[in-house]
Tab-separated table of C-alpha atoms in Angstrom:
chain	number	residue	atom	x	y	z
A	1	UNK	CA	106.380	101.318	99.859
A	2	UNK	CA	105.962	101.653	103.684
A	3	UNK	CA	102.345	99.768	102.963
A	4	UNK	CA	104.473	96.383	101.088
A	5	UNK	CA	106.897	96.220	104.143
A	6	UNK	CA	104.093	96.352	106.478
A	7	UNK	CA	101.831	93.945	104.383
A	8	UNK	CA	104.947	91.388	104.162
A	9	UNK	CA	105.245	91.735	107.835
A	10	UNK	CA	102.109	90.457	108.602
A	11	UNK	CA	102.365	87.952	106.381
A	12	UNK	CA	105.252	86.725	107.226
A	13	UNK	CA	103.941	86.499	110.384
A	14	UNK	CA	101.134	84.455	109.947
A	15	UNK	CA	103.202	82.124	108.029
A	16	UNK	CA	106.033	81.371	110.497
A	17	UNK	CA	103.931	81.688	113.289
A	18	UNK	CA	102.255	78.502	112.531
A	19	UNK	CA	105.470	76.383	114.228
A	20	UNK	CA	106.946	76.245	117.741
A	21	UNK	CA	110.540	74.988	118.020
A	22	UNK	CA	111.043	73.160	120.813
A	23	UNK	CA	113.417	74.871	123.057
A	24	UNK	CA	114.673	73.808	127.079
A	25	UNK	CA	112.060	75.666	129.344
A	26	UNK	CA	109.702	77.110	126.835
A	27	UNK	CA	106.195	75.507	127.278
A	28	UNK	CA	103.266	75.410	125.400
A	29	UNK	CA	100.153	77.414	126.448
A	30	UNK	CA	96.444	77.354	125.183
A	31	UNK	CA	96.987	80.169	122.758
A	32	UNK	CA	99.090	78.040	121.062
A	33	UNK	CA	96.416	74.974	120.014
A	34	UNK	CA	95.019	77.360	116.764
A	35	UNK	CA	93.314	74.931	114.844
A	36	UNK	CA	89.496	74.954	114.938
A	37	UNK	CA	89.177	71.707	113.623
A	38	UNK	CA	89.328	68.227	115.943
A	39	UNK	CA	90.886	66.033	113.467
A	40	UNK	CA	90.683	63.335	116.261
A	41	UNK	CA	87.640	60.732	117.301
A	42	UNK	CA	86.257	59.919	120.540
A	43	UNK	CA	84.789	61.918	123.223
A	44	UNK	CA	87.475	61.874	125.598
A	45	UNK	CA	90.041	63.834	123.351
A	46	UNK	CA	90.111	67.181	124.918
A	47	UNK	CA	92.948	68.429	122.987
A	48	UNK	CA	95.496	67.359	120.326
A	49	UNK	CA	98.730	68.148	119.607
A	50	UNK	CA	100.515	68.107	116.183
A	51	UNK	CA	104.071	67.871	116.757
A	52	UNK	CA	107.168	65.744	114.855
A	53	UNK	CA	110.404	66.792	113.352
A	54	UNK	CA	111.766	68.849	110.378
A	55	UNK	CA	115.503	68.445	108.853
A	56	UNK	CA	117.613	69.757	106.280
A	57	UNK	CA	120.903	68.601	104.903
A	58	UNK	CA	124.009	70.381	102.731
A	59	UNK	CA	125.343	67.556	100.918
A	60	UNK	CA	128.201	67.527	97.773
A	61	UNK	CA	127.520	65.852	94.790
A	62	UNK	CA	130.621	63.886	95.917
A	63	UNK	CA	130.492	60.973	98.461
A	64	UNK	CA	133.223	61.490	100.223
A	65	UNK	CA	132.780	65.317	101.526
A	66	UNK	CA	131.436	65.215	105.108
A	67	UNK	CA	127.263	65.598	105.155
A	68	UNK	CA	125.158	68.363	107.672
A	69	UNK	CA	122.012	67.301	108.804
A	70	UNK	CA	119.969	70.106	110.927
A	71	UNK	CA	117.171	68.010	113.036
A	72	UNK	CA	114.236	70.261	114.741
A	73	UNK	CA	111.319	69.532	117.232
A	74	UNK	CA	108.692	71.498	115.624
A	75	UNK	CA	105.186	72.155	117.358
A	76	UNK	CA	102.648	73.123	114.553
A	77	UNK	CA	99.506	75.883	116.145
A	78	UNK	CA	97.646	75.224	113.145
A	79	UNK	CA	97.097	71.683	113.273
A	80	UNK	CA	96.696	71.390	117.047
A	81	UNK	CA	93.421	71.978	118.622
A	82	UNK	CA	91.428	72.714	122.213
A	83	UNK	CA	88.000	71.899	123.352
A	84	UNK	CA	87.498	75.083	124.840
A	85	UNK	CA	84.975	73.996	127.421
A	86	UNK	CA	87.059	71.195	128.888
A	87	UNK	CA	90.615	72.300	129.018
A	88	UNK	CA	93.034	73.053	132.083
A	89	UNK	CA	96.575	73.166	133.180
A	90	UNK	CA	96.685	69.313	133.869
A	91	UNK	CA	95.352	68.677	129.588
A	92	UNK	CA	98.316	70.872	129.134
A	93	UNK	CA	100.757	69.183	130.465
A	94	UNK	CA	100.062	66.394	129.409
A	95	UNK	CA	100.168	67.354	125.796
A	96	UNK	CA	103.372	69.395	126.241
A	97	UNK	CA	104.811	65.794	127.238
A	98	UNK	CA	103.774	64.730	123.641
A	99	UNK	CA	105.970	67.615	121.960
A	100	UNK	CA	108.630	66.833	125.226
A	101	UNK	CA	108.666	62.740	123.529
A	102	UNK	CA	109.018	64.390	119.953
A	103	UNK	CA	112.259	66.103	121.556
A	104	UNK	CA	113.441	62.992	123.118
A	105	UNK	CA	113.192	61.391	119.446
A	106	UNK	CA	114.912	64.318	117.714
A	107	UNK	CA	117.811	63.530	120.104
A	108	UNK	CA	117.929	59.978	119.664
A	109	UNK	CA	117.510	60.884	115.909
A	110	UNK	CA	120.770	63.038	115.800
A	111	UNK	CA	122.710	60.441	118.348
A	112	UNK	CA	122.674	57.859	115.463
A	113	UNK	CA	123.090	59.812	112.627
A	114	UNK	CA	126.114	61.610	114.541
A	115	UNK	CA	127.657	58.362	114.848
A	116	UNK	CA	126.751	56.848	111.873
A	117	UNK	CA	126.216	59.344	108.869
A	118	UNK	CA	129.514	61.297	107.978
A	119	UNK	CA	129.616	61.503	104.345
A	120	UNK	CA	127.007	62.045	101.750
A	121	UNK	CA	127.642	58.521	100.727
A	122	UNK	CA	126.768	57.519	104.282
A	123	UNK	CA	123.761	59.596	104.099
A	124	UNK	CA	122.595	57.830	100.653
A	125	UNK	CA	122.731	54.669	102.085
A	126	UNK	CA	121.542	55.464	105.764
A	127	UNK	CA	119.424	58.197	106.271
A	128	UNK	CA	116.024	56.973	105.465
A	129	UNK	CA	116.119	53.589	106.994
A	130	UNK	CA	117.471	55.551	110.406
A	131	UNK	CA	114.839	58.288	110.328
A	132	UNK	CA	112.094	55.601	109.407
A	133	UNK	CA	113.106	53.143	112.580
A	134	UNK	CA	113.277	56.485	114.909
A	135	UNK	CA	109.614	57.609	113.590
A	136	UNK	CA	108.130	54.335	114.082
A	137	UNK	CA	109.733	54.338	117.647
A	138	UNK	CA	108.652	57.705	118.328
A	139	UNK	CA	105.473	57.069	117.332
A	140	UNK	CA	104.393	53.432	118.942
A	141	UNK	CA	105.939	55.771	122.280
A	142	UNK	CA	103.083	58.166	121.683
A	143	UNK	CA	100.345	55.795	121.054
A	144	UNK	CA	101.597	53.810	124.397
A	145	UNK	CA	101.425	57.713	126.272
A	146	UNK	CA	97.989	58.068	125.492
A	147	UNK	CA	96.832	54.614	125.574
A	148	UNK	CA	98.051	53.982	129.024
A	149	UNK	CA	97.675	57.395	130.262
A	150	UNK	CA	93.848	57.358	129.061
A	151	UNK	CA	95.101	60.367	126.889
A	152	UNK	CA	96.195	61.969	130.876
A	153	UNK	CA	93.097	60.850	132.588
A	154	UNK	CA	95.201	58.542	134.680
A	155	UNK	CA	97.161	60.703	137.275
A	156	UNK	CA	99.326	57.579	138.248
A	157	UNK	CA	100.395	56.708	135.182
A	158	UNK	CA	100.716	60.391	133.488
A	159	UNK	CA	103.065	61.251	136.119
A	160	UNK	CA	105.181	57.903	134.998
A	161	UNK	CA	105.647	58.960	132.116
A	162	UNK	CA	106.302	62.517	133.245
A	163	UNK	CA	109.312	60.784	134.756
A	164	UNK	CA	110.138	58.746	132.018
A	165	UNK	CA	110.210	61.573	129.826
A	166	UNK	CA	112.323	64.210	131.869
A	167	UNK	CA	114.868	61.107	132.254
A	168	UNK	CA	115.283	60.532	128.366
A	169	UNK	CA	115.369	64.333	127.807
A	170	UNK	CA	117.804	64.151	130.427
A	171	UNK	CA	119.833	60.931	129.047
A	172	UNK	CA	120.302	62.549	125.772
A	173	UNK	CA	120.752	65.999	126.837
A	174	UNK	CA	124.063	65.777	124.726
A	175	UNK	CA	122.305	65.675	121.735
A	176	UNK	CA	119.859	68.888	122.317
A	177	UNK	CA	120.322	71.699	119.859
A	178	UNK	CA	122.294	74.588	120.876
């Protein structure tokens, strides 16, 4: 019996230790990036990160009873890879600003559907086109990061966009889960 516990520990484990919630002040470190496999092209891609959003809802088969919708910055180690030989705390940073961005589009996320979903019936009819805008937002924001960054081999323009990012994290701080 003591063997099953133990065996389900480990196990469980391994299985939730493949995400990171983002939380304020926790930051990524190399141990993190677990995936062996570079799932990106070109030479100049040092490391990757594989970050987004998860969410759940409660909602009543009827319309009219107020909807919950959980929204969570999730970091996943088993998708995100290193290069090993060419890493350092400046790579780092710069792709903790790419799970930092996935945070400042969780917020703006939950801003709109805390002002616009209420009811399940509000849900039915906006949830997917909000979440769909957001994503495509969130993501054209990290293409432009990397693209004008040079994936953070510009210093002048990573540390823009360091700014940039610390004020939208700031600007929607209301919106941060507790």
């Amino acid at each position: 019996m003591k063997g099953i516990f133990v065996a389900c520990l480990l196990i469980s484990n391994v299985i939730f230790a493949q995400k990171i919630y983002w939380e304020e002040g926790r930051k990524l470190n190399w141990g993190n990036f677990k995936s062996r496999i570079n799932t990106q092209r070109g030479t100049n891609v040092v490391a990757y990160t594989n970050c987004g959003w998860s969410y759940s809802y409660v909602k009543s088969s009827n319309p009219k009873v107020p909807v919950k919708i959980k929204i969570e910055t999730i970091f996943n180690e088993d998708k995100s890879w290193k290069d090993d030989k060419r890493i350092n705390d400046y790579v780092l940073l710069h792709e903790q600003k790419h799970f930092d961005v996935a945070e400042v589009f969780a917020r703006k996320l939950r801003k709109e559907v805390s002002e616009r979903i209420k009811t399940g019936a509000d849900f039915d009819k906006y949830f997917k086109s909000i979440y769909s805008r957001i994503l495509k937002e969130y993501q054209d924001f990290q293409r432009a990061y990397d693209g004008e960054t040079k994936n953070g081999m510009v210093e002048e323009k990573q540390s823009e966009y360091n700014r940039i990012i610390a004020e939208e994290l700031e600007n929607y701080k209301s919106f941060k889960t507790s």
